[in-house]
Short mmCIF file of C-alpha atoms and ligand atoms in Angstrom, two decimals:
data_model
loop_
_atom_site.label_atom_id
_atom_site.label_comp_id
_atom_site.label_asym_id
_atom_site.label_seq_id
_atom_site.Cartn_x
_atom_site.Cartn_y
_atom_site.Cartn_z
CA MET A 63 113.03 70.63 63.59
CA THR A 64 113.79 71.42 67.23
CA ARG A 65 110.10 71.76 67.84
CA THR A 66 109.49 68.31 66.41
CA TRP A 67 112.08 66.79 68.70
CA THR A 68 110.51 68.54 71.70
CA GLN A 69 107.06 67.30 70.76
CA GLN A 70 108.40 63.77 70.45
CA ALA A 71 110.21 64.04 73.77
CA ILE A 72 107.04 65.13 75.58
CA ALA A 73 105.07 62.35 73.90
CA CYS A 74 107.75 59.89 74.97
CA ILE A 75 107.41 60.91 78.64
CA GLU A 76 103.63 60.76 78.29
CA ARG A 77 103.76 57.21 76.91
CA ASP A 78 106.06 56.14 79.71
CA TYR A 79 103.50 57.56 82.14
CA GLN A 80 100.62 55.73 80.44
CA ARG A 81 102.46 52.44 80.77
CA THR A 82 103.00 52.78 84.50
CA SER A 83 100.39 52.39 87.22
CA ASP A 84 99.78 54.46 90.31
CA THR A 85 101.59 53.72 93.57
CA HIS A 86 99.76 51.79 96.29
CA LEU A 87 98.01 53.18 99.32
CA PHE A 88 97.77 50.49 101.97
CA PRO A 89 96.21 50.46 105.45
CA LEU A 90 98.19 49.76 108.64
CA GLU A 91 96.80 47.86 111.60
CA LEU A 92 97.07 49.93 114.80
CA PRO A 93 95.46 47.84 117.58
CA GLY A 94 95.77 50.68 120.12
CA CYS A 95 94.02 53.29 117.98
CA LYS A 96 90.54 52.05 117.13
CA GLY A 97 88.70 54.49 114.89
CA ILE A 98 91.93 56.10 113.72
CA ASP A 99 92.96 54.63 110.37
CA MET A 100 96.53 54.92 109.18
CA TYR A 101 97.66 54.51 105.58
CA ILE A 102 101.02 54.33 103.85
CA LYS A 103 101.39 55.88 100.38
CA ASP A 104 104.04 53.65 98.89
CA GLU A 105 106.19 55.78 96.61
CA SER A 106 108.92 53.15 96.54
CA SER A 107 106.98 51.27 93.87
CA HIS A 108 107.83 53.77 91.11
CA PRO A 109 110.02 52.39 88.27
CA THR A 110 113.11 54.13 89.70
CA GLY A 111 112.26 53.27 93.30
CA SER A 112 111.36 56.57 94.96
CA LEU A 113 109.08 59.58 95.01
CA LYS A 114 111.80 61.36 93.00
CA HIS A 115 110.39 59.59 89.95
CA ARG A 116 107.48 62.07 90.00
CA LEU A 117 109.87 64.99 90.49
CA ALA A 118 112.19 63.92 87.67
CA ARG A 119 109.25 63.58 85.27
CA SER A 120 107.99 67.04 86.23
CA LEU A 121 111.44 68.65 85.96
CA PHE A 122 111.97 67.20 82.48
CA LEU A 123 108.53 68.33 81.30
CA TYR A 124 109.14 71.78 82.80
CA GLY A 125 112.54 72.02 81.10
CA LEU A 126 111.14 70.83 77.77
CA CYS A 127 108.14 73.15 77.82
CA ASN A 128 110.32 76.11 78.81
CA GLY A 129 112.69 75.42 75.92
CA TRP A 130 115.55 74.78 78.35
CA ILE A 131 115.99 71.16 77.28
CA ARG A 132 116.37 70.52 73.55
CA GLU A 133 117.76 67.81 71.33
CA GLY A 134 121.27 66.96 72.55
CA THR A 135 121.12 69.15 75.70
CA THR A 136 123.34 67.87 78.49
CA VAL A 137 121.27 67.69 81.67
CA VAL A 138 123.13 68.33 84.94
CA GLU A 139 121.99 67.92 88.56
CA ALA A 140 123.66 68.35 91.94
CA SER A 141 122.47 65.16 93.63
CA SER A 142 123.98 62.06 95.12
CA GLY A 143 120.62 60.55 95.82
CA SER A 144 117.36 59.38 94.40
CA THR A 145 116.87 62.46 92.20
CA ALA A 146 119.92 61.68 90.08
CA VAL A 147 118.80 58.06 89.72
CA SER A 148 115.35 59.08 88.45
CA GLU A 149 116.68 61.86 86.21
CA ALA A 150 119.21 59.48 84.66
CA TYR A 151 116.28 57.21 83.77
CA PHE A 152 114.40 59.98 81.94
CA ALA A 153 117.55 61.35 80.28
CA ARG A 154 118.30 57.93 78.83
CA MET A 155 114.71 57.62 77.63
CA LEU A 156 115.12 60.90 75.70
CA GLY A 157 118.65 60.11 74.50
CA LEU A 158 120.18 63.01 76.45
CA PRO A 159 123.55 63.03 78.22
CA PHE A 160 123.13 63.26 82.01
CA ILE A 161 125.75 64.28 84.59
CA ALA A 162 125.21 63.98 88.35
CA VAL A 163 127.50 66.17 90.45
CA MET A 164 128.19 64.60 93.84
CA PRO A 165 130.63 64.55 96.74
CA ARG A 166 133.58 62.19 96.32
CA SER A 167 132.37 60.38 99.47
CA THR A 168 129.18 59.12 97.75
CA SER A 169 128.70 55.37 98.19
CA PRO A 170 129.67 53.12 95.26
CA ALA A 171 126.14 51.63 95.32
CA LYS A 172 124.63 55.05 94.51
CA ILE A 173 127.12 55.70 91.75
CA ALA A 174 126.35 52.27 90.30
CA GLN A 175 122.60 53.03 90.27
CA ILE A 176 123.11 56.28 88.36
CA GLU A 177 125.51 54.65 85.91
CA PHE A 178 123.05 51.77 85.48
CA TYR A 179 120.68 54.26 83.85
CA GLY A 180 123.48 55.59 81.67
CA GLY A 181 124.24 58.66 83.82
CA GLN A 182 127.73 60.04 84.31
CA CYS A 183 129.05 61.02 87.75
CA SER A 184 131.27 64.02 88.39
CA PHE A 185 132.88 64.40 91.81
CA VAL A 186 133.82 67.33 94.06
CA ASP A 187 135.90 67.18 97.26
CA ASP A 188 133.82 69.64 99.27
CA PRO A 189 130.09 68.65 99.47
CA ALA A 190 129.12 72.34 99.62
CA GLN A 191 130.60 72.78 96.14
CA VAL A 192 128.07 70.57 94.30
CA TYR A 193 125.71 73.43 93.40
CA ALA A 194 128.39 75.70 91.92
CA GLU A 195 130.02 72.79 90.11
CA ALA A 196 126.68 71.72 88.54
CA GLU A 197 126.19 75.31 87.38
CA ARG A 198 129.72 75.44 85.97
CA ILE A 199 129.42 72.14 84.07
CA ALA A 200 126.02 73.14 82.65
CA ARG A 201 127.49 76.45 81.41
CA GLU A 202 130.59 74.83 79.96
CA ARG A 203 128.55 72.22 78.07
CA LYS A 204 125.83 74.71 77.15
CA GLY A 205 123.57 72.30 78.99
CA HIS A 206 120.76 72.65 81.51
CA ASN A 207 121.18 72.63 85.28
CA MET A 208 117.96 71.05 86.61
CA ASP A 209 118.44 72.56 90.10
CA GLN A 210 115.86 70.48 91.96
CA PHE A 211 116.14 72.58 95.13
CA THR A 212 114.91 75.66 93.27
CA TYR A 213 112.43 74.19 90.82
CA ALA A 214 110.77 71.22 92.56
CA GLU A 215 107.77 73.19 93.84
CA ARG A 216 107.04 75.05 90.60
CA ALA A 217 107.69 72.19 88.18
CA THR A 218 104.91 70.13 89.74
CA ASP A 219 101.37 70.75 88.56
CA TRP A 220 99.86 71.11 92.03
CA ARG A 221 96.23 71.70 90.94
CA GLY A 222 95.84 68.17 89.61
CA ASN A 223 97.25 66.05 86.77
CA ASN A 224 97.47 63.05 89.07
CA ASN A 225 100.08 64.63 91.28
CA ILE A 226 100.78 62.83 94.55
CA ALA A 227 98.08 64.77 96.42
CA GLU A 228 95.32 64.12 93.91
CA SER A 229 96.32 60.46 93.83
CA ILE A 230 96.07 60.15 97.64
CA PHE A 231 92.65 61.83 97.88
CA ASN A 232 91.30 59.70 95.02
CA GLN A 233 92.55 56.49 96.59
CA MET A 234 91.00 57.46 99.93
CA LYS A 235 87.54 58.05 98.42
CA SER A 236 85.84 54.85 99.63
CA GLU A 237 87.56 54.62 103.02
CA PRO A 238 85.66 55.08 106.31
CA HIS A 239 87.35 58.49 106.79
CA PRO A 240 88.02 59.59 103.20
CA LEU A 241 89.39 63.02 104.10
CA PRO A 242 92.60 62.49 106.08
CA SER A 243 92.90 64.49 109.30
CA TRP A 244 96.65 64.58 108.65
CA ILE A 245 99.04 63.93 105.79
CA VAL A 246 102.60 63.42 107.03
CA VAL A 247 105.70 63.93 104.90
CA GLY A 248 109.32 65.06 105.28
CA ALA A 249 111.04 67.74 103.23
CA GLY A 250 114.13 67.42 101.05
CA THR A 251 113.45 69.81 98.22
CA GLY A 252 110.11 70.58 99.88
CA GLY A 253 108.41 69.84 96.56
CA THR A 254 106.15 67.08 97.88
CA SER A 255 104.96 69.09 100.89
CA ALA A 256 104.33 72.13 98.65
CA THR A 257 102.25 70.06 96.22
CA ILE A 258 100.17 68.43 98.96
CA GLY A 259 99.68 71.64 100.95
CA ARG A 260 98.62 73.66 97.92
CA PHE A 261 96.25 70.93 96.72
CA ILE A 262 94.55 70.79 100.14
CA ARG A 263 93.91 74.54 100.01
CA TYR A 264 92.90 74.57 96.36
CA GLN A 265 90.31 71.85 97.04
CA GLU A 266 89.19 73.58 100.26
CA PHE A 267 89.78 70.37 102.21
CA ASP A 268 90.01 70.39 106.00
CA SER A 269 93.00 68.03 105.99
CA LYS A 270 96.15 69.27 107.70
CA LEU A 271 99.74 68.89 106.54
CA CYS A 272 102.40 67.87 109.06
CA VAL A 273 106.03 68.09 107.90
CA VAL A 274 108.45 66.00 109.94
CA ASP A 275 112.07 67.12 110.13
CA PRO A 276 115.32 65.64 111.50
CA PRO A 277 117.02 67.65 114.29
CA ASN A 278 119.91 68.47 111.96
CA SER A 279 117.87 70.46 109.45
CA VAL A 280 117.17 74.17 108.99
CA PHE A 281 113.58 73.71 107.79
CA HIS A 282 111.90 73.61 111.23
CA ARG A 283 114.14 76.43 112.49
CA TYR A 284 113.13 78.55 109.50
CA TYR A 285 109.47 77.59 110.02
CA GLU A 286 109.61 78.86 113.63
CA SER A 287 111.73 81.96 113.13
CA GLY A 288 111.09 83.01 109.53
CA ASP A 289 114.85 83.56 109.18
CA ALA A 290 115.84 82.09 105.80
CA SER A 291 119.55 82.78 106.30
CA VAL A 292 120.04 80.01 108.87
CA THR A 293 122.53 77.28 107.88
CA LEU A 294 124.07 74.15 109.38
CA ASP A 295 127.33 72.49 108.46
CA ALA A 296 126.41 68.81 108.78
CA GLY A 297 124.06 66.41 107.05
CA SER A 298 120.79 65.25 108.63
CA ASP A 299 121.65 61.50 108.75
CA VAL A 300 118.18 60.77 107.31
CA GLU A 301 118.76 60.38 103.62
CA GLY A 302 116.38 62.39 101.44
CA ILE A 303 115.14 64.86 104.08
CA GLY A 304 116.50 67.67 106.23
CA ARG A 305 118.73 70.32 104.66
CA PRO A 306 121.69 72.42 105.81
CA ARG A 307 120.31 75.54 104.07
CA VAL A 308 116.80 76.83 103.37
CA GLU A 309 115.97 75.72 99.83
CA ALA A 310 113.91 77.95 97.53
CA SER A 311 111.54 75.07 96.86
CA PHE A 312 110.48 74.77 100.52
CA ILE A 313 107.15 76.59 101.04
CA PRO A 314 106.40 77.08 104.77
CA GLY A 315 103.06 78.81 104.25
CA VAL A 316 101.22 75.61 103.26
CA ILE A 317 102.39 73.64 106.32
CA ASP A 318 100.08 73.37 109.35
CA ARG A 319 102.61 71.86 111.71
CA MET A 320 106.27 70.90 111.81
CA MET A 321 107.48 68.13 114.09
CA VAL A 322 111.11 67.36 114.91
CA VAL A 323 111.76 63.61 114.95
CA PRO A 324 114.97 62.32 116.59
CA ASN A 325 117.01 60.18 114.20
CA GLU A 326 116.75 57.23 116.62
CA GLY A 327 112.97 57.53 116.29
CA SER A 328 113.22 57.50 112.48
CA TYR A 329 115.43 54.40 112.43
CA ALA A 330 113.33 52.57 115.04
CA ALA A 331 110.09 53.38 113.21
CA MET A 332 111.58 52.29 109.88
CA ARG A 333 112.51 48.92 111.41
CA TYR A 334 109.18 48.57 113.23
CA LEU A 335 107.31 49.20 109.99
CA HIS A 336 109.35 46.45 108.33
CA LYS A 337 108.16 44.02 111.02
CA MET A 338 104.55 45.20 110.62
CA VAL A 339 104.25 45.02 106.82
CA GLY A 340 107.14 42.80 105.70
CA ARG A 341 108.64 45.49 103.47
CA ARG A 342 111.76 47.55 104.02
CA TYR A 343 111.64 51.30 103.53
CA GLY A 344 114.28 54.00 104.04
CA ALA A 345 114.79 56.16 107.11
CA SER A 346 112.71 59.09 105.82
CA THR A 347 109.75 56.71 105.73
CA GLY A 348 110.50 55.94 109.38
CA THR A 349 110.40 59.68 110.12
CA ASP A 350 106.95 59.94 108.50
CA PHE A 351 105.61 56.86 110.30
CA TYR A 352 106.96 58.08 113.66
CA GLY A 353 105.25 61.46 113.19
CA ALA A 354 102.01 59.84 112.04
CA LEU A 355 102.00 57.55 115.08
CA ARG A 356 102.46 60.46 117.45
CA LEU A 357 99.57 62.30 115.75
CA ALA A 358 97.38 59.18 116.04
CA CYS A 359 98.07 59.03 119.79
CA GLU A 360 97.22 62.73 120.14
CA MET A 361 93.95 62.17 118.29
CA LYS A 362 93.11 59.23 120.53
CA GLU A 363 93.81 61.28 123.65
CA LYS A 364 91.41 63.95 122.40
CA GLY A 365 88.78 61.30 121.61
CA GLN A 366 88.95 62.05 117.87
CA GLN A 367 88.43 59.62 115.00
CA GLY A 368 89.73 59.94 111.46
CA SER A 369 92.50 58.93 109.13
CA ILE A 370 96.20 59.72 108.70
CA VAL A 371 98.30 59.20 105.56
CA ALA A 372 102.09 58.85 105.84
CA MET A 373 104.49 58.73 102.91
CA ALA A 374 106.81 55.83 102.14
CA CYS A 375 109.55 57.44 100.08
CA ASP A 376 112.11 54.85 98.99
CA PRO A 377 113.04 51.19 99.56
CA GLY A 378 115.13 50.05 102.53
CA GLU A 379 117.34 47.80 100.45
CA ARG A 380 119.40 50.92 99.75
CA TYR A 381 120.30 51.17 103.45
CA LEU A 382 121.15 47.62 104.55
CA ASP A 383 124.71 48.74 105.39
CA THR A 384 123.58 51.79 107.36
CA TYR A 385 120.19 52.26 109.04
CA TYR A 386 119.40 48.50 109.03
CA ASN A 387 122.87 47.60 110.28
CA ASP A 388 123.24 47.34 114.09
CA ALA A 389 127.00 47.87 113.91
CA TRP A 390 126.49 51.08 111.92
CA LEU A 391 123.99 52.38 114.50
CA GLU A 392 126.39 51.65 117.35
CA LYS A 393 129.37 53.16 115.55
CA SER A 394 127.28 56.27 114.83
CA GLY A 395 126.26 56.55 118.50
CA TYR A 396 122.56 55.80 118.05
CA ASP A 397 120.71 53.75 120.70
CA ILE A 398 117.27 53.09 119.26
CA ARG A 399 115.96 50.75 122.00
CA PRO A 400 113.98 53.35 123.98
CA TYR A 401 112.36 54.44 120.72
CA GLU A 402 111.46 50.88 119.78
CA ALA A 403 109.66 50.58 123.13
CA GLN A 404 107.94 53.95 122.60
CA ILE A 405 106.70 52.92 119.15
CA HIS A 406 105.60 49.47 120.29
CA GLN A 407 103.55 51.01 123.10
CA ALA A 408 102.00 53.55 120.73
CA VAL A 409 100.97 50.88 118.22
CA GLN A 410 99.62 48.47 120.84
CA THR A 411 97.95 50.87 123.30
CA GLY A 412 97.62 54.23 121.53
CA ARG A 413 99.58 55.92 124.34
CA TRP A 414 102.56 58.15 123.55
CA THR A 415 105.28 58.54 126.16
CA GLU A 416 108.02 61.10 125.53
CA ILE A 417 111.53 59.67 125.82
CA GLY A 418 113.13 60.80 129.09
CA ALA A 419 109.81 61.96 130.53
C1 PLP B 35 113.50 63.61 98.19
C2 PLP B 35 113.15 62.67 99.26
C3 PLP B 35 112.23 63.01 100.25
C4 PLP B 35 111.57 64.38 100.34
O1 PLP B 35 110.84 64.76 99.21
P1 PLP B 35 110.84 66.27 98.66
O2 PLP B 35 109.70 66.35 97.75
O3 PLP B 35 112.17 66.47 97.96
O4 PLP B 35 110.74 67.20 99.82
C5 PLP B 35 111.96 62.06 101.22
N1 PLP B 35 112.55 60.84 101.21
C6 PLP B 35 113.43 60.47 100.25
C7 PLP B 35 114.07 59.12 100.29
C8 PLP B 35 113.76 61.38 99.24
O5 PLP B 35 114.64 61.02 98.29
#
């Protein structure tokens, strides 16, 4: 009987997938960079609004196929962000109880989104306690701890199966430069960068993977030093990317370059992109766009032509009270004006000037 339920659950996820369409890849106009084509892969158009929709689907399929998730299994995740929203969606679809473990400080809007999909929220006082608490609740309820930061990279079928990488390369097929010189993405779990980096190697493509990272993240430190024990005790201030500890799911070996992007640059780029395309994205999209723009200017300086794909990860409507709010920026001590000028110059002339240089 259990097997029948599992088969039905997998078929249910498959049908949901068949009903949805792929996310858009759209070109950006960069007047200063003729011959260098930039594209945005818009992952905000998933049913649950972020690239975590792909991850949640993969984690559920992985859990089902491993026999970890069965009829009635309580699914638990330590997440206050997009992952919990997307997992709550799939849990409801399968009729499974879902509990997100999050810091008490999590914004009411986030909690509302998770509860909208029928998820339950459990709170801890110390943000560092979310992992242990998720483990404890899963044990107590004989449930399954999804543990995105461990399993993201291995739950995704990186060889194909319309993963994000295969989707990008397929959508690029008829473009003037179909093989991107660079694909630019940030790392939260590191699952997306692992999938793209592995796919590039598996296909023997010449494309390079650039992972952008906020200053307050251990990923670029680990990438430089190889020391996985490094930790930080504050958040990155760019929701979705940058971590205070090296996560198991982050795979440095598939990354060609890491670039640190100041938070002011991420916020300014996020806002500039809104003016360019009329859509709001979150700050991690700004980080990707900022990195992609800098790479475009480097290519121009070297006289190279080609294409660059940057990821749009989630919608900006989630951040109207923070990154899009001038009072929030000022209160948080961020002056983005020099970065707005830097980005404007890069877009219009293809020249990159370091701030303070
Ligand atoms: C998770 C996330 C990322 C990073 O994706 P990973 O595959 O987890 O590295 C970027 N932006 C947003 C908004 C996210 O939620």
